[in-house]
């Protein structure tokens, strides 16, 4: 019987959803930040400082509060903002969510080839080997083959070849650049999400600390008053 009583004492009802939870999964309304408290008060009847709220509802209201906060500041929320809010509500780490392997398809053979060609085309090895190739071509046609030269001075075939290489190199480099831009954008988006999450958490902490300080201050003043009363009684 005693055991039962103790059990019922530990179980409290969440004022929002009305379900019973063990005390460890509930939070006291008195310890909630004023903004959140007001948000819940506006929607839940009979909500007071003695009420309790379950972790799930708390997370939901926290998300709603941050959502309205962000919307007030910058209007429409982007998909990135929503993702940060999702991880905030779930209590998960934004860094971990970003770190998960993306659902993007892996680069195709053509894209990989474009990357390889672009990186080779932008190296000293390419420049030097190309100079060597030009020198060989010119020397072969001037000195080695002489009368039987397949591309005599002023090297029209070599000209054609060079224009072809230049014409093909440009689109390959552009392809590779586009992929690089995508990667950069992804990185910038990730940075934005982590920064936003950090900003929101710091704001939360600020509010929480301010509230706790005020709360503690009240209790200290109360204690002091009690002590003064006791002293006065003793003197009498
Ligand atoms: Zn609840």
Tab-separated table of C-alpha atoms and ligand atoms in Angstrom:
chain	number	residue	atom	x	y	z
A	1	UNK	CA	0.000	0.000	0.000
A	2	UNK	CA	2.788	2.342	0.977
A	3	UNK	CA	4.579	1.382	-2.191
A	4	UNK	CA	1.488	2.215	-4.267
A	5	UNK	CA	1.109	5.557	-2.603
A	6	UNK	CA	4.682	6.433	-3.289
A	7	UNK	CA	4.194	5.487	-6.918
A	8	UNK	CA	1.146	7.693	-7.370
A	9	UNK	CA	2.966	10.498	-5.646
A	10	UNK	CA	5.770	10.258	-8.170
A	11	UNK	CA	3.411	10.276	-11.143
A	12	UNK	CA	2.145	13.683	-12.190
A	13	UNK	CA	-0.034	14.813	-15.046
A	14	UNK	CA	1.281	16.947	-17.866
A	15	UNK	CA	-0.957	20.041	-18.008
A	16	UNK	CA	-0.731	20.183	-21.802
A	17	UNK	CA	-1.495	16.650	-22.993
A	18	UNK	CA	-3.056	15.404	-19.731
A	19	UNK	CA	-1.033	12.176	-19.623
A	20	UNK	CA	0.610	10.901	-16.462
A	21	UNK	CA	4.409	10.808	-16.374
A	22	UNK	CA	6.998	9.996	-13.731
A	23	UNK	CA	8.291	13.159	-12.104
A	24	UNK	CA	11.697	12.771	-13.783
A	25	UNK	CA	10.127	13.323	-17.228
A	26	UNK	CA	8.225	16.432	-16.217
A	27	UNK	CA	9.348	20.006	-15.799
A	28	UNK	CA	7.954	22.505	-13.381
A	29	UNK	CA	6.277	25.532	-14.941
A	30	UNK	CA	7.866	27.750	-12.303
A	31	UNK	CA	11.290	26.996	-13.734
A	32	UNK	CA	10.295	27.740	-17.321
A	33	UNK	CA	11.515	30.832	-19.072
A	34	UNK	CA	8.915	33.643	-19.021
A	35	UNK	CA	8.488	33.750	-22.830
A	36	UNK	CA	7.783	30.030	-23.025
A	37	UNK	CA	5.543	30.222	-19.994
A	38	UNK	CA	3.439	32.922	-21.666
A	39	UNK	CA	3.260	30.956	-24.906
A	40	UNK	CA	1.849	27.905	-23.097
A	41	UNK	CA	-0.419	30.083	-20.955
A	42	UNK	CA	-2.038	31.528	-24.063
A	43	UNK	CA	-3.079	28.061	-25.248
A	44	UNK	CA	-3.592	25.818	-22.228
A	45	UNK	CA	-6.422	26.393	-19.816
A	46	UNK	CA	-5.602	26.186	-16.132
A	47	UNK	CA	-1.898	26.687	-16.776
A	48	UNK	CA	-0.153	28.109	-13.714
A	49	UNK	CA	3.223	28.168	-12.004
A	50	UNK	CA	2.316	24.928	-10.169
A	51	UNK	CA	1.693	23.019	-13.402
A	52	UNK	CA	3.984	20.461	-14.990
A	53	UNK	CA	4.840	19.881	-18.616
A	54	UNK	CA	6.264	16.735	-20.225
A	55	UNK	CA	9.531	16.757	-22.171
A	56	UNK	CA	7.791	16.139	-25.503
A	57	UNK	CA	5.437	19.102	-25.155
A	58	UNK	CA	8.276	21.222	-23.837
A	59	UNK	CA	10.322	20.496	-26.979
A	60	UNK	CA	7.303	21.288	-29.163
A	61	UNK	CA	6.676	24.644	-27.497
A	62	UNK	CA	10.384	25.455	-27.566
A	63	UNK	CA	10.398	24.888	-31.306
A	64	UNK	CA	7.258	27.005	-31.777
A	65	UNK	CA	8.777	29.832	-29.755
A	66	UNK	CA	12.013	29.811	-31.754
A	67	UNK	CA	10.034	29.544	-34.987
A	68	UNK	CA	8.013	32.698	-34.232
A	69	UNK	CA	11.189	34.417	-33.089
A	70	UNK	CA	12.934	33.678	-36.378
A	71	UNK	CA	9.881	34.527	-38.459
A	72	UNK	CA	9.613	37.907	-36.770
A	73	UNK	CA	13.221	38.613	-37.600
A	74	UNK	CA	13.452	37.520	-41.203
A	75	UNK	CA	10.011	36.644	-42.487
A	76	UNK	CA	9.735	33.358	-44.356
A	77	UNK	CA	11.794	30.476	-42.949
A	78	UNK	CA	14.064	28.674	-45.381
A	79	UNK	CA	14.434	24.910	-45.655
A	80	UNK	CA	17.730	25.176	-43.768
A	81	UNK	CA	16.031	26.999	-40.881
A	82	UNK	CA	13.416	24.250	-40.743
A	83	UNK	CA	16.115	21.566	-40.586
A	84	UNK	CA	17.809	23.352	-37.679
A	85	UNK	CA	14.447	23.629	-35.896
A	86	UNK	CA	13.814	19.925	-36.478
A	87	UNK	CA	17.088	18.953	-34.849
A	88	UNK	CA	16.408	21.445	-32.038
A	89	UNK	CA	13.003	19.876	-31.357
A	90	UNK	CA	14.418	16.351	-31.465
A	91	UNK	CA	17.209	17.412	-29.129
A	92	UNK	CA	19.702	16.032	-31.654
A	93	UNK	CA	23.012	17.564	-32.612
A	94	UNK	CA	22.953	19.640	-35.808
A	95	UNK	CA	26.593	18.794	-36.467
A	96	UNK	CA	25.806	15.080	-36.447
A	97	UNK	CA	22.821	15.548	-38.736
A	98	UNK	CA	24.991	17.409	-41.244
A	99	UNK	CA	27.727	14.798	-40.912
A	100	UNK	CA	25.435	12.023	-42.076
A	101	UNK	CA	26.213	10.778	-45.586
A	102	UNK	CA	24.164	12.869	-47.992
A	103	UNK	CA	21.486	11.385	-50.231
A	104	UNK	CA	23.042	13.028	-53.289
A	105	UNK	CA	24.071	10.598	-56.018
A	106	UNK	CA	27.800	9.926	-56.213
A	107	UNK	CA	29.596	11.668	-59.124
A	108	UNK	CA	29.229	10.024	-62.506
A	109	UNK	CA	32.176	8.838	-64.598
A	110	UNK	CA	31.925	11.956	-66.767
A	111	UNK	CA	32.052	14.280	-63.757
A	112	UNK	CA	35.016	12.448	-62.260
A	113	UNK	CA	36.802	12.595	-65.628
A	114	UNK	CA	36.077	16.344	-65.883
A	115	UNK	CA	37.596	16.855	-62.428
A	116	UNK	CA	40.690	14.854	-63.375
A	117	UNK	CA	41.156	16.703	-66.698
A	118	UNK	CA	40.650	20.100	-65.043
A	119	UNK	CA	43.159	19.371	-62.310
A	120	UNK	CA	45.702	18.041	-64.850
A	121	UNK	CA	45.089	21.027	-67.175
A	122	UNK	CA	45.865	23.400	-64.330
A	123	UNK	CA	49.211	21.888	-63.382
A	124	UNK	CA	52.838	22.630	-64.263
A	125	UNK	CA	53.172	19.084	-65.582
A	126	UNK	CA	50.617	19.926	-68.264
A	127	UNK	CA	52.270	23.228	-69.194
A	128	UNK	CA	55.762	21.722	-69.423
A	129	UNK	CA	54.681	18.623	-71.343
A	130	UNK	CA	52.670	20.804	-73.718
A	131	UNK	CA	55.669	23.063	-74.357
A	132	UNK	CA	57.757	19.963	-75.007
A	133	UNK	CA	55.142	18.660	-77.440
A	134	UNK	CA	55.090	21.972	-79.345
A	135	UNK	CA	58.871	22.115	-79.546
A	136	UNK	CA	59.017	18.525	-80.796
A	137	UNK	CA	56.334	19.173	-83.437
A	138	UNK	CA	58.063	22.318	-84.729
A	139	UNK	CA	61.542	20.805	-84.735
A	140	UNK	CA	60.359	17.630	-86.455
A	141	UNK	CA	58.747	19.629	-89.255
A	142	UNK	CA	61.585	22.107	-89.720
A	143	UNK	CA	64.734	20.011	-89.341
A	144	UNK	CA	63.918	16.312	-89.212
A	145	UNK	CA	61.518	15.839	-92.126
A	146	UNK	CA	62.366	18.987	-94.114
A	147	UNK	CA	60.937	18.382	-97.603
A	148	UNK	CA	58.602	15.600	-96.388
A	149	UNK	CA	57.217	17.658	-93.521
A	150	UNK	CA	53.529	16.775	-92.813
A	151	UNK	CA	52.942	20.272	-91.363
A	152	UNK	CA	55.382	22.793	-92.899
A	153	UNK	CA	55.840	26.363	-91.674
A	154	UNK	CA	53.566	28.159	-90.544
A	155	UNK	CA	52.147	24.919	-88.958
A	156	UNK	CA	48.472	25.132	-89.957
A	157	UNK	CA	47.661	21.634	-88.643
A	158	UNK	CA	49.241	22.493	-85.273
A	159	UNK	CA	47.084	25.630	-85.170
A	160	UNK	CA	43.948	23.590	-85.757
A	161	UNK	CA	44.980	21.124	-83.049
A	162	UNK	CA	45.626	23.902	-80.539
A	163	UNK	CA	42.225	25.514	-81.179
A	164	UNK	CA	40.560	22.123	-80.713
A	165	UNK	CA	42.311	21.593	-77.365
A	166	UNK	CA	41.341	25.100	-76.210
A	167	UNK	CA	37.723	24.629	-77.336
A	168	UNK	CA	37.401	21.324	-75.447
A	169	UNK	CA	39.256	22.472	-72.357
A	170	UNK	CA	36.881	25.355	-71.654
A	171	UNK	CA	33.687	23.290	-71.166
A	172	UNK	CA	35.571	20.656	-69.156
A	173	UNK	CA	36.862	23.348	-66.782
A	174	UNK	CA	33.377	24.838	-66.506
A	175	UNK	CA	31.941	21.414	-65.628
A	176	UNK	CA	34.509	20.970	-62.897
A	177	UNK	CA	33.902	24.493	-61.611
A	178	UNK	CA	30.195	23.878	-61.355
A	179	UNK	CA	30.831	20.808	-59.208
A	180	UNK	CA	33.200	22.797	-57.024
A	181	UNK	CA	30.564	25.496	-56.616
A	182	UNK	CA	28.028	22.897	-55.515
A	183	UNK	CA	30.465	21.615	-52.896
A	184	UNK	CA	31.159	25.162	-51.695
A	185	UNK	CA	27.456	25.923	-51.454
A	186	UNK	CA	26.873	22.752	-49.440
A	187	UNK	CA	29.669	23.714	-47.070
A	188	UNK	CA	28.292	27.256	-46.689
A	189	UNK	CA	24.827	25.861	-45.956
A	190	UNK	CA	26.254	23.544	-43.304
A	191	UNK	CA	28.126	26.430	-41.709
A	192	UNK	CA	24.960	28.507	-41.708
A	193	UNK	CA	22.968	25.747	-39.989
A	194	UNK	CA	25.597	25.195	-37.308
A	195	UNK	CA	25.879	28.927	-36.670
A	196	UNK	CA	22.120	29.314	-36.430
A	197	UNK	CA	21.886	26.398	-34.015
A	198	UNK	CA	24.664	27.861	-31.869
A	199	UNK	CA	22.978	31.267	-31.869
A	200	UNK	CA	19.642	29.779	-30.817
A	201	UNK	CA	21.211	27.704	-28.063
A	202	UNK	CA	23.131	30.693	-26.722
A	203	UNK	CA	19.962	32.777	-26.683
A	204	UNK	CA	18.196	29.956	-24.847
A	205	UNK	CA	20.983	29.816	-22.303
A	206	UNK	CA	20.932	33.566	-21.794
A	207	UNK	CA	17.225	33.579	-21.100
A	208	UNK	CA	17.504	30.530	-18.889
A	209	UNK	CA	20.315	32.014	-16.797
A	210	UNK	CA	18.536	35.370	-16.459
A	211	UNK	CA	15.419	33.576	-15.322
A	212	UNK	CA	17.286	31.326	-12.891
A	213	UNK	CA	19.106	34.314	-11.401
A	214	UNK	CA	15.853	36.198	-10.859
A	215	UNK	CA	14.269	33.085	-9.361
A	216	UNK	CA	17.205	32.501	-7.044
A	217	UNK	CA	17.248	36.131	-6.024
A	218	UNK	CA	13.606	35.936	-4.973
A	219	UNK	CA	14.295	32.858	-2.860
A	220	UNK	CA	17.333	34.467	-1.244
A	221	UNK	CA	15.288	37.542	-0.344
A	222	UNK	CA	12.647	35.236	1.116
A	223	UNK	CA	15.243	33.406	3.208
A	224	UNK	CA	16.664	36.676	4.428
A	225	UNK	CA	13.206	37.861	5.471
A	226	UNK	CA	12.684	34.633	7.463
A	227	UNK	CA	16.029	35.079	9.188
A	228	UNK	CA	15.202	38.676	10.109
A	229	UNK	CA	11.851	37.565	11.518
A	230	UNK	CA	13.572	34.892	13.629
A	231	UNK	CA	16.121	37.370	14.947
A	232	UNK	CA	13.435	39.874	15.867
A	233	UNK	CA	11.475	37.176	17.718
A	234	UNK	CA	14.582	36.152	19.675
A	235	UNK	CA	15.295	39.700	20.709
A	236	UNK	CA	11.797	40.082	22.055
B	1	LIG	ZN1	2.513	16.426	-22.301
